[in-house]
Amino acid sequence: MRPALRRTLVGGATIVVVALAAGLWILRGPGPMEFAGGPKVALADYRGANPTGVPASLAKASLMERGEYLARAADCMVCHTTPGGKEYAGGLAFKLPFGTLYSTNITPDKETGIGNYSDQDFLNAIHRGIREDGARLYPAMPFTSYTYMTDADALAIKAYLFSLPPVHAPDPYNTLAFPFNQRWAMGFWSALFNPDARFAPDTSKSPQWNRGAYLAEALAHCGECHTPRNLAFALDNRKKFAGAVTAGWRAYNITSDKTTGIGGWRDDDLVAYLSIGHADGHGTASGPMGEAVDHSFSQFAPEDIRSLVAYLRSVPPTASPDLPATLAPPAPASHRDGGGTADARGKMVFEGACVSCHGWTGESSISPLATLTGAWAVNDPGATNVAQIVISGTQRHSEGAVSMPAFGNAYSDVEIAAVANYVTARFGAKGSQLTAQDVAELRKQTSSN
């Protein structure tokens, strides 16, 4: 080969490799805590209060008690339990654009659960997304967040899970289309998007901030719902906590943006929303967030809720351009006023099924938790969550919470679209334009057995 040709080929190959590496680096993006910018140290070298583990109030708790607290903080039960099924026995469906994925049995059953997992097997699953048999887990199991969990905390969760009654429940068969059904390919995905690194405190931040960071990133994995995903379905932390649609529900912006995020919320509002799933003037948690409150955040020690709030306050603001700058005030008391140009069919459905709890003004006389005024769901011109609440209802379990029945079987897609459009027009800043086809698509995305 001539030297000139060799140089040309080598140069071209180098450009391709560099371009590919740059593309992968851009796709990967920053880590979840890189926005803070401060120096980080290994946990063993950190001189502040230990931000991992359980709160001080549980310092003398048993291993199983610590594991139970951490398992609730990590929200394990919700994803590994079907509605009406046995806790942690798996089988919950995650409907994806390319098929359906089911959660696995994580009870200590030796045949169908994790009863044969050694400590190292469990750590491999939590930190690296690798099962006991060596197969790769899909990132519906949020191991790219759990990877920041300490070994001690992960093994405390294992101890708690192994203290539960074993349930014999074989995992349902996943129905993912090719090439997504090729688990081995997840090795390449994990190499790019899973840092496989434990939590490193930021020495420029307070112990409270570091505790909040550990709770939000390593345990509660807030970004898995609230951070948009890139082309490879990994979290895009350039838009950290800016909001995303997950499992057919919209998780709203929780950055410090004052208009479309939580920057304008008082600390007490955030504490209330996380603790009981409701804050006056900001609405009530429903769908996946309602489940997270009921089964996870409501179980947090008060000091952990405050730490979580302190961390959320520090996340850089990112605006949601599709959301209104100003939320709508209460609607008129008379049904003859308000509602814009919404379809009369929507008003008819609202009057028949909704007004007795929510009222014509949107300020409920039944319970503050049924008040619509101020909620992002009714001010979102996409109306995703309004439609989903009508379809699926809200099954809340916290003390004092109010549930709403599901109307998905009672009303057609046309009727649900009409009532969603009426609700956003009457109680929101801008009415939605949902169609029956939109509602049909939302039905398909909802997790079910």
GROMACS .gro file of C-alpha atoms in nm:
model
  449
    1MET     CA    1   0.000   0.000   0.000
    2ARG     CA    2   0.132   0.340  -0.091
    3PRO     CA    3   0.225   0.565   0.205
    4ALA     CA    4  -0.006   0.842   0.088
    5LEU     CA    5  -0.303   0.601   0.067
    6ARG     CA    6  -0.214   0.451   0.405
    7ARG     CA    7  -0.208   0.797   0.562
    8THR     CA    8  -0.542   0.879   0.404
    9LEU     CA    9  -0.702   0.558   0.533
   10VAL     CA   10  -0.555   0.599   0.883
   11GLY     CA   11  -0.663   0.963   0.890
   12GLY     CA   12  -1.014   0.873   0.779
   13ALA     CA   13  -1.040   0.593   1.034
   14THR     CA   14  -0.918   0.828   1.307
   15ILE     CA   15  -1.181   1.086   1.215
   16VAL     CA   16  -1.453   0.818   1.224
   17VAL     CA   17  -1.338   0.690   1.565
   18VAL     CA   18  -1.314   1.040   1.709
   19ALA     CA   19  -1.656   1.134   1.569
   20LEU     CA   20  -1.809   0.814   1.709
   21ALA     CA   21  -1.650   0.872   2.049
   22ALA     CA   22  -1.769   1.233   2.052
   23GLY     CA   23  -2.119   1.125   1.954
   24LEU     CA   24  -2.131   0.866   2.232
   25TRP     CA   25  -1.998   1.123   2.482
   26ILE     CA   26  -2.265   1.370   2.378
   27LEU     CA   27  -2.533   1.101   2.398
   28ARG     CA   28  -2.420   0.992   2.742
   29GLY     CA   29  -2.426   1.344   2.884
   30PRO     CA   30  -2.347   1.450   3.241
   31GLY     CA   31  -2.412   1.247   3.553
   32PRO     CA   32  -2.714   1.324   3.773
   33MET     CA   33  -2.521   1.530   4.030
   34GLU     CA   34  -2.267   1.700   3.805
   35PHE     CA   35  -2.476   2.018   3.799
   36ALA     CA   36  -2.357   2.091   4.157
   37GLY     CA   37  -1.999   2.132   4.039
   38GLY     CA   38  -1.834   2.088   4.377
   39PRO     CA   39  -1.548   1.853   4.469
   40LYS     CA   40  -1.655   1.500   4.553
   41VAL     CA   41  -1.486   1.249   4.783
   42ALA     CA   42  -1.527   0.883   4.859
   43LEU     CA   43  -1.778   0.824   5.137
   44ALA     CA   44  -1.503   0.693   5.368
   45ASP     CA   45  -1.318   1.026   5.333
   46TYR     CA   46  -1.621   1.247   5.396
   47ARG     CA   47  -1.599   1.439   5.726
   48GLY     CA   48  -1.964   1.541   5.756
   49ALA     CA   49  -2.256   1.338   5.886
   50ASN     CA   50  -2.300   1.017   5.688
   51PRO     CA   51  -2.556   1.100   5.414
   52THR     CA   52  -2.634   0.733   5.345
   53GLY     CA   53  -2.822   0.473   5.546
   54VAL     CA   54  -3.124   0.550   5.762
   55PRO     CA   55  -3.209   0.872   5.949
   56ALA     CA   56  -3.074   0.932   6.299
   57SER     CA   57  -3.407   0.831   6.452
   58LEU     CA   58  -3.342   0.474   6.329
   59ALA     CA   59  -2.975   0.461   6.423
   60LYS     CA   60  -3.039   0.178   6.673
   61ALA     CA   61  -3.285  -0.011   6.454
   62SER     CA   62  -3.227  -0.372   6.357
   63LEU     CA   63  -3.090  -0.470   6.018
   64MET     CA   64  -3.439  -0.573   5.903
   65GLU     CA   65  -3.593  -0.244   6.022
   66ARG     CA   66  -3.326  -0.046   5.840
   67GLY     CA   67  -3.381  -0.255   5.532
   68GLU     CA   68  -3.755  -0.197   5.543
   69TYR     CA   69  -3.705   0.181   5.563
   70LEU     CA   70  -3.459   0.175   5.274
   71ALA     CA   71  -3.680  -0.054   5.063
   72ARG     CA   72  -3.967   0.190   5.107
   73ALA     CA   73  -3.738   0.482   5.024
   74ALA     CA   74  -3.635   0.297   4.707
   75ASP     CA   75  -4.004   0.232   4.626
   76CYS     CA   76  -3.939  -0.136   4.551
   77MET     CA   77  -4.284  -0.264   4.636
   78VAL     CA   78  -4.482  -0.052   4.390
   79CYS     CA   79  -4.303  -0.181   4.081
   80HIS     CA   80  -4.290  -0.541   4.201
   81THR     CA   81  -4.656  -0.578   4.297
   82THR     CA   82  -4.962  -0.612   4.075
   83PRO     CA   83  -5.289  -0.444   4.179
   84GLY     CA   84  -5.447  -0.677   4.431
   85GLY     CA   85  -5.148  -0.913   4.415
   86LYS     CA   86  -4.904  -1.023   4.681
   87GLU     CA   87  -4.637  -0.770   4.767
   88TYR     CA   88  -4.302  -0.804   4.590
   89ALA     CA   89  -4.422  -1.106   4.386
   90GLY     CA   90  -4.375  -0.921   4.055
   91GLY     CA   91  -4.585  -0.938   3.741
   92LEU     CA   92  -4.659  -0.566   3.697
   93ALA     CA   93  -4.669  -0.476   3.328
   94PHE     CA   94  -4.466  -0.191   3.182
   95LYS     CA   95  -4.609  -0.109   2.841
   96LEU     CA   96  -4.339   0.025   2.611
   97PRO     CA   97  -4.347   0.136   2.246
   98PHE     CA   98  -4.176  -0.191   2.151
   99GLY     CA   99  -4.362  -0.439   2.372
  100THR     CA  100  -4.448  -0.521   2.731
  101LEU     CA  101  -4.199  -0.584   3.010
  102TYR     CA  102  -4.300  -0.741   3.342
  103SER     CA  103  -4.147  -0.685   3.684
  104THR     CA  104  -3.993  -0.986   3.853
  105ASN     CA  105  -4.064  -1.174   4.175
  106ILE     CA  106  -3.825  -1.047   4.445
  107THR     CA  107  -3.961  -1.249   4.735
  108PRO     CA  108  -3.719  -1.511   4.881
  109ASP     CA  109  -3.883  -1.797   4.693
  110LYS     CA  110  -3.600  -2.018   4.570
  111GLU     CA  111  -3.766  -2.129   4.246
  112THR     CA  112  -3.934  -1.814   4.117
  113GLY     CA  113  -3.790  -1.536   4.333
  114ILE     CA  114  -3.446  -1.432   4.459
  115GLY     CA  115  -3.411  -1.692   4.735
  116ASN     CA  116  -3.087  -1.826   4.583
  117TYR     CA  117  -2.920  -1.485   4.549
  118SER     CA  118  -2.595  -1.443   4.739
  119ASP     CA  119  -2.496  -1.102   4.871
  120GLN     CA  120  -2.279  -1.051   4.564
  121ASP     CA  121  -2.560  -1.161   4.332
  122PHE     CA  122  -2.787  -0.900   4.488
  123LEU     CA  123  -2.524  -0.627   4.459
  124ASN     CA  124  -2.466  -0.719   4.097
  125ALA     CA  125  -2.838  -0.675   4.026
  126ILE     CA  126  -2.869  -0.349   4.220
  127HIS     CA  127  -2.549  -0.184   4.098
  128ARG     CA  128  -2.484  -0.340   3.758
  129GLY     CA  129  -2.814  -0.471   3.631
  130ILE     CA  130  -2.695  -0.833   3.616
  131ARG     CA  131  -2.911  -1.123   3.737
  132GLU     CA  132  -2.789  -1.425   3.930
  133ASP     CA  133  -2.777  -1.627   3.606
  134GLY     CA  134  -2.564  -1.360   3.440
  135ALA     CA  135  -2.841  -1.224   3.217
  136ARG     CA  136  -2.878  -0.848   3.185
  137LEU     CA  137  -3.168  -0.660   3.341
  138TYR     CA  138  -3.359  -0.399   3.146
  139PRO     CA  139  -3.339  -0.043   3.284
  140ALA     CA  140  -3.707  -0.048   3.382
  141MET     CA  141  -3.531  -0.173   3.695
  142PRO     CA  142  -3.353   0.156   3.776
  143PHE     CA  143  -3.007   0.013   3.840
  144THR     CA  144  -2.847   0.322   3.685
  145SER     CA  145  -2.984   0.509   3.988
  146TYR     CA  146  -2.946   0.229   4.242
  147THR     CA  147  -2.581   0.201   4.142
  148TYR     CA  148  -2.515   0.497   4.374
  149MET     CA  149  -2.651   0.301   4.672
  150THR     CA  150  -2.392   0.180   4.922
  151ASP     CA  151  -2.328  -0.191   4.962
  152ALA     CA  152  -2.447  -0.171   5.323
  153ASP     CA  153  -2.781  -0.018   5.225
  154ALA     CA  154  -2.836  -0.260   4.939
  155LEU     CA  155  -2.766  -0.557   5.165
  156ALA     CA  156  -2.998  -0.418   5.433
  157ILE     CA  157  -3.273  -0.417   5.169
  158LYS     CA  158  -3.181  -0.775   5.081
  159ALA     CA  159  -3.206  -0.875   5.447
  160TYR     CA  160  -3.553  -0.721   5.466
  161LEU     CA  161  -3.671  -0.891   5.146
  162PHE     CA  162  -3.540  -1.225   5.270
  163SER     CA  163  -3.738  -1.182   5.592
  164LEU     CA  164  -4.066  -1.178   5.395
  165PRO     CA  165  -4.274  -1.488   5.318
  166PRO     CA  166  -4.164  -1.650   4.992
  167VAL     CA  167  -4.426  -1.635   4.715
  168HIS     CA  168  -4.419  -1.890   4.434
  169ALA     CA  169  -4.498  -1.673   4.133
  170PRO     CA  170  -4.324  -1.736   3.799
  171ASP     CA  171  -4.241  -1.422   3.605
  172PRO     CA  172  -4.472  -1.352   3.308
  173TYR     CA  173  -4.314  -1.375   2.964
  174ASN     CA  174  -4.195  -1.043   2.825
  175THR     CA  175  -4.326  -0.956   2.479
  176LEU     CA  176  -4.055  -0.722   2.353
  177ALA     CA  177  -4.000  -0.699   1.980
  178PHE     CA  178  -3.664  -0.764   1.812
  179PRO     CA  179  -3.401  -0.631   1.873
  180PHE     CA  180  -3.519  -0.515   2.218
  181ASN     CA  181  -3.569  -0.874   2.329
  182GLN     CA  182  -3.193  -0.939   2.305
  183ARG     CA  183  -3.080  -0.907   2.667
  184TRP     CA  184  -2.712  -0.946   2.578
  185ALA     CA  185  -2.726  -0.610   2.402
  186MET     CA  186  -2.793  -0.446   2.736
  187GLY     CA  187  -2.426  -0.503   2.814
  188PHE     CA  188  -2.333  -0.237   2.559
  189TRP     CA  189  -2.607  -0.004   2.687
  190SER     CA  190  -2.489  -0.046   3.047
  191ALA     CA  191  -2.128   0.016   2.954
  192LEU     CA  192  -2.230   0.354   2.816
  193PHE     CA  193  -2.500   0.465   3.059
  194ASN     CA  194  -2.440   0.290   3.391
  195PRO     CA  195  -2.151   0.452   3.582
  196ASP     CA  196  -2.134   0.156   3.827
  197ALA     CA  197  -2.019   0.398   4.099
  198ARG     CA  198  -2.125   0.448   4.459
  199PHE     CA  199  -2.246   0.780   4.599
  200ALA     CA  200  -1.969   1.037   4.650
  201PRO     CA  201  -2.059   1.332   4.878
  202ASP     CA  202  -1.999   1.687   4.756
  203THR     CA  203  -1.775   1.860   5.010
  204SER     CA  204  -1.893   2.206   4.901
  205LYS     CA  205  -2.251   2.127   5.006
  206SER     CA  206  -2.415   2.088   5.344
  207PRO     CA  207  -2.478   1.748   5.506
  208GLN     CA  208  -2.850   1.808   5.451
  209TRP     CA  209  -2.794   1.862   5.078
  210ASN     CA  210  -2.586   1.546   5.052
  211ARG     CA  211  -2.851   1.347   5.235
  212GLY     CA  212  -3.113   1.485   4.998
  213ALA     CA  213  -2.895   1.398   4.699
  214TYR     CA  214  -2.856   1.040   4.821
  215LEU     CA  215  -3.230   1.005   4.879
  216ALA     CA  216  -3.326   1.157   4.541
  217GLU     CA  217  -3.064   0.988   4.326
  218ALA     CA  218  -2.964   0.657   4.487
  219LEU     CA  219  -3.290   0.556   4.654
  220ALA     CA  220  -3.604   0.739   4.535
  221HIS     CA  221  -3.463   0.761   4.176
  222CYS     CA  222  -3.667   1.075   4.103
  223GLY     CA  223  -3.501   1.125   3.766
  224GLU     CA  224  -3.638   0.797   3.630
  225CYS     CA  225  -3.978   0.968   3.593
  226HIS     CA  226  -3.900   1.342   3.598
  227THR     CA  227  -3.599   1.355   3.363
  228PRO     CA  228  -3.645   1.327   2.983
  229ARG     CA  229  -3.470   1.043   2.800
  230ASN     CA  230  -3.233   1.056   2.507
  231LEU     CA  231  -3.245   0.857   2.183
  232ALA     CA  232  -3.106   0.552   2.363
  233PHE     CA  233  -3.374   0.572   2.635
  234ALA     CA  234  -3.118   0.680   2.897
  235LEU     CA  235  -3.174   0.981   3.120
  236ASP     CA  236  -3.077   1.313   2.961
  237ASN     CA  237  -2.940   1.504   3.260
  238ARG     CA  238  -2.888   1.815   3.051
  239LYS     CA  239  -3.262   1.857   3.118
  240LYS     CA  240  -3.252   1.715   3.468
  241PHE     CA  241  -3.592   1.699   3.639
  242ALA     CA  242  -3.749   1.906   3.357
  243GLY     CA  243  -4.042   1.665   3.328
  244ALA     CA  244  -4.127   1.368   3.107
  245VAL     CA  245  -4.409   1.130   3.014
  246THR     CA  246  -4.362   0.788   3.172
  247ALA     CA  247  -4.605   0.494   3.153
  248GLY     CA  248  -4.867   0.722   3.002
  249TRP     CA  249  -4.853   0.982   3.283
  250ARG     CA  250  -4.676   1.316   3.278
  251ALA     CA  251  -4.425   1.371   3.558
  252TYR     CA  252  -4.402   1.748   3.582
  253ASN     CA  253  -4.105   1.981   3.603
  254ILE     CA  254  -3.944   1.972   3.950
  255THR     CA  255  -3.648   2.198   3.876
  256SER     CA  256  -3.610   2.531   4.057
  257ASP     CA  257  -3.778   2.716   3.769
  258LYS     CA  258  -4.014   2.967   3.935
  259THR     CA  259  -4.282   2.953   3.669
  260THR     CA  260  -4.316   2.596   3.547
  261GLY     CA  261  -4.112   2.415   3.812
  262ILE     CA  262  -4.118   2.421   4.192
  263GLY     CA  263  -3.913   2.738   4.237
  264GLY     CA  264  -4.226   2.929   4.336
  265TRP     CA  265  -4.340   2.673   4.594
  266ARG     CA  266  -4.283   2.735   4.964
  267ASP     CA  267  -4.080   2.473   5.150
  268ASP     CA  268  -4.388   2.380   5.350
  269ASP     CA  269  -4.580   2.321   5.026
  270LEU     CA  270  -4.315   2.081   4.903
  271VAL     CA  271  -4.301   1.905   5.240
  272ALA     CA  272  -4.679   1.863   5.238
  273TYR     CA  273  -4.689   1.739   4.878
  274LEU     CA  274  -4.423   1.478   4.943
  275SER     CA  275  -4.561   1.376   5.282
  276ILE     CA  276  -4.933   1.352   5.210
  277GLY     CA  277  -4.957   1.402   4.834
  278HIS     CA  278  -5.131   1.738   4.849
  279ALA     CA  279  -5.038   2.104   4.881
  280ASP     CA  280  -5.298   2.378   4.888
  281GLY     CA  281  -5.288   2.575   4.564
  282HIS     CA  282  -5.076   2.312   4.389
  283GLY     CA  283  -5.303   2.012   4.355
  284THR     CA  284  -5.297   1.648   4.462
  285ALA     CA  285  -5.065   1.367   4.359
  286SER     CA  286  -5.218   1.093   4.146
  287GLY     CA  287  -5.105   0.809   3.924
  288PRO     CA  288  -4.742   0.698   3.975
  289MET     CA  289  -4.669   1.004   4.193
  290GLY     CA  290  -4.963   0.921   4.417
  291GLU     CA  291  -4.825   0.568   4.455
  292ALA     CA  292  -4.479   0.705   4.533
  293VAL     CA  293  -4.624   0.925   4.807
  294ASP     CA  294  -4.841   0.653   4.958
  295HIS     CA  295  -4.581   0.378   4.962
  296SER     CA  296  -4.254   0.569   4.981
  297PHE     CA  297  -4.236   0.942   5.060
  298SER     CA  298  -4.508   0.931   5.325
  299GLN     CA  299  -4.292   0.677   5.511
  300PHE     CA  300  -3.987   0.908   5.517
  301ALA     CA  301  -3.870   1.058   5.845
  302PRO     CA  302  -3.952   1.433   5.856
  303GLU     CA  303  -3.581   1.522   5.843
  304ASP     CA  304  -3.542   1.317   5.524
  305ILE     CA  305  -3.829   1.501   5.357
  306ARG     CA  306  -3.660   1.832   5.445
  307SER     CA  307  -3.329   1.706   5.304
  308LEU     CA  308  -3.501   1.605   4.982
  309VAL     CA  309  -3.655   1.951   4.953
  310ALA     CA  310  -3.314   2.115   5.009
  311TYR     CA  311  -3.168   1.909   4.724
  312LEU     CA  312  -3.455   1.979   4.485
  313ARG     CA  313  -3.416   2.352   4.549
  314SER     CA  314  -3.061   2.335   4.411
  315VAL     CA  315  -3.144   2.175   4.075
  316PRO     CA  316  -3.089   2.439   3.802
  317PRO     CA  317  -3.407   2.585   3.652
  318THR     CA  318  -3.533   2.453   3.321
  319ALA     CA  319  -3.853   2.597   3.181
  320SER     CA  320  -4.135   2.388   3.035
  321PRO     CA  321  -4.239   2.601   2.734
  322ASP     CA  322  -4.566   2.414   2.682
  323LEU     CA  323  -4.696   2.500   3.029
  324PRO     CA  324  -4.863   2.833   3.111
  325ALA     CA  325  -4.675   3.108   3.293
  326THR     CA  326  -4.976   3.173   3.517
  327LEU     CA  327  -5.215   2.916   3.662
  328ALA     CA  328  -5.588   2.972   3.624
  329PRO     CA  329  -5.791   3.106   3.920
  330PRO     CA  330  -6.108   2.933   4.044
  331ALA     CA  331  -6.376   2.899   3.777
  332PRO     CA  332  -6.710   3.083   3.797
  333ALA     CA  333  -6.964   2.948   4.045
  334SER     CA  334  -7.231   2.916   3.776
  335HIS     CA  335  -7.207   2.631   3.528
  336ARG     CA  336  -7.334   2.871   3.262
  337ASP     CA  337  -7.012   3.069   3.278
  338GLY     CA  338  -6.661   2.952   3.190
  339GLY     CA  339  -6.556   2.644   3.002
  340GLY     CA  340  -6.451   2.828   2.688
  341THR     CA  341  -6.572   2.668   2.369
  342ALA     CA  342  -6.545   2.313   2.499
  343ASP     CA  343  -6.769   2.043   2.356
  344ALA     CA  344  -7.111   2.029   2.528
  345ARG     CA  345  -7.057   1.654   2.560
  346GLY     CA  346  -6.766   1.718   2.796
  347LYS     CA  347  -6.978   1.941   3.017
  348MET     CA  348  -7.249   1.674   3.027
  349VAL     CA  349  -7.000   1.407   3.142
  350PHE     CA  350  -6.852   1.643   3.402
  351GLU     CA  351  -7.196   1.727   3.537
  352GLY     CA  352  -7.291   1.361   3.560
  353ALA     CA  353  -6.974   1.218   3.710
  354CYS     CA  354  -6.748   1.490   3.844
  355VAL     CA  355  -6.920   1.802   3.974
  356SER     CA  356  -7.043   1.645   4.299
  357CYS     CA  357  -6.683   1.618   4.422
  358HIS     CA  358  -6.499   1.891   4.232
  359GLY     CA  359  -6.768   2.159   4.210
  360TRP     CA  360  -6.820   2.410   3.931
  361THR     CA  361  -6.545   2.636   4.067
  362GLY     CA  362  -6.286   2.358   4.094
  363GLU     CA  363  -6.261   2.417   4.468
  364SER     CA  364  -6.405   2.108   4.631
  365SER     CA  365  -6.646   2.127   4.922
  366ILE     CA  366  -6.582   1.758   4.991
  367SER     CA  367  -6.206   1.761   5.051
  368PRO     CA  368  -5.909   1.987   4.970
  369LEU     CA  369  -5.757   1.685   4.797
  370ALA     CA  370  -6.037   1.697   4.537
  371THR     CA  371  -5.971   2.064   4.454
  372LEU     CA  372  -5.866   2.117   4.093
  373THR     CA  373  -5.767   2.484   4.112
  374GLY     CA  374  -5.390   2.533   4.091
  375ALA     CA  375  -5.309   2.178   3.981
  376TRP     CA  376  -5.069   2.134   3.690
  377ALA     CA  377  -5.287   1.855   3.551
  378VAL     CA  378  -5.576   2.089   3.467
  379ASN     CA  379  -5.341   2.367   3.352
  380ASP     CA  380  -5.153   2.137   3.117
  381PRO     CA  381  -5.287   2.192   2.763
  382GLY     CA  382  -5.179   1.837   2.680
  383ALA     CA  383  -5.434   1.703   2.936
  384THR     CA  384  -5.242   1.375   2.966
  385ASN     CA  385  -5.296   1.334   3.339
  386VAL     CA  386  -5.656   1.456   3.334
  387ALA     CA  387  -5.743   1.185   3.083
  388GLN     CA  388  -5.549   0.922   3.277
  389ILE     CA  389  -5.720   1.011   3.603
  390VAL     CA  390  -6.058   0.972   3.435
  391ILE     CA  391  -5.950   0.640   3.281
  392SER     CA  392  -5.776   0.488   3.585
  393GLY     CA  393  -5.903   0.684   3.884
  394THR     CA  394  -5.679   0.756   4.181
  395GLN     CA  395  -5.635   0.486   4.442
  396ARG     CA  396  -5.476   0.669   4.734
  397HIS     CA  397  -5.387   0.491   5.057
  398SER     CA  398  -5.238   0.760   5.281
  399GLU     CA  399  -5.433   0.860   5.590
  400GLY     CA  400  -5.697   1.121   5.502
  401ALA     CA  401  -5.646   1.075   5.127
  402VAL     CA  402  -5.944   1.075   4.892
  403SER     CA  403  -5.961   0.826   4.607
  404MET     CA  404  -6.146   0.871   4.279
  405PRO     CA  405  -6.316   0.583   4.097
  406ALA     CA  406  -6.201   0.484   3.751
  407PHE     CA  407  -6.435   0.576   3.466
  408GLY     CA  408  -6.238   0.408   3.188
  409ASN     CA  409  -6.496   0.133   3.147
  410ALA     CA  410  -6.794   0.364   3.190
  411TYR     CA  411  -6.711   0.616   2.918
  412SER     CA  412  -6.591   0.589   2.560
  413ASP     CA  413  -6.271   0.740   2.426
  414VAL     CA  414  -6.480   1.016   2.268
  415GLU     CA  415  -6.645   1.101   2.601
  416ILE     CA  416  -6.318   1.094   2.796
  417ALA     CA  417  -6.152   1.323   2.543
  418ALA     CA  418  -6.451   1.559   2.566
  419VAL     CA  419  -6.450   1.578   2.947
  420ALA     CA  420  -6.072   1.624   2.957
  421ASN     CA  421  -6.104   1.913   2.712
  422TYR     CA  422  -6.386   2.063   2.918
  423VAL     CA  423  -6.192   2.034   3.246
  424THR     CA  424  -5.880   2.202   3.107
  425ALA     CA  425  -6.086   2.475   2.943
  426ARG     CA  426  -6.290   2.546   3.257
  427PHE     CA  427  -6.026   2.506   3.528
  428GLY     CA  428  -5.700   2.560   3.339
  429ALA     CA  429  -5.524   2.843   3.161
  430LYS     CA  430  -5.575   2.691   2.816
  431GLY     CA  431  -5.810   2.421   2.698
  432SER     CA  432  -5.677   2.098   2.552
  433GLN     CA  433  -5.763   1.946   2.216
  434LEU     CA  434  -5.756   1.574   2.295
  435THR     CA  435  -5.908   1.335   2.043
  436ALA     CA  436  -6.055   0.990   2.090
  437GLN     CA  437  -5.741   0.849   1.927
  438ASP     CA  438  -5.524   1.026   2.186
  439VAL     CA  439  -5.726   0.866   2.465
  440ALA     CA  440  -5.699   0.524   2.302
  441GLU     CA  441  -5.320   0.563   2.294
  442LEU     CA  442  -5.313   0.667   2.660
  443ARG     CA  443  -5.508   0.356   2.754
  444LYS     CA  444  -5.245   0.142   2.587
  445GLN     CA  445  -4.964   0.297   2.789
  446THR     CA  446  -5.114   0.238   3.131
  447SER     CA  447  -4.951  -0.041   3.331
  448SER     CA  448  -5.178  -0.335   3.404
  449ASN     CA  449  -5.170  -0.704   3.480
   0.00000   0.00000   0.00000
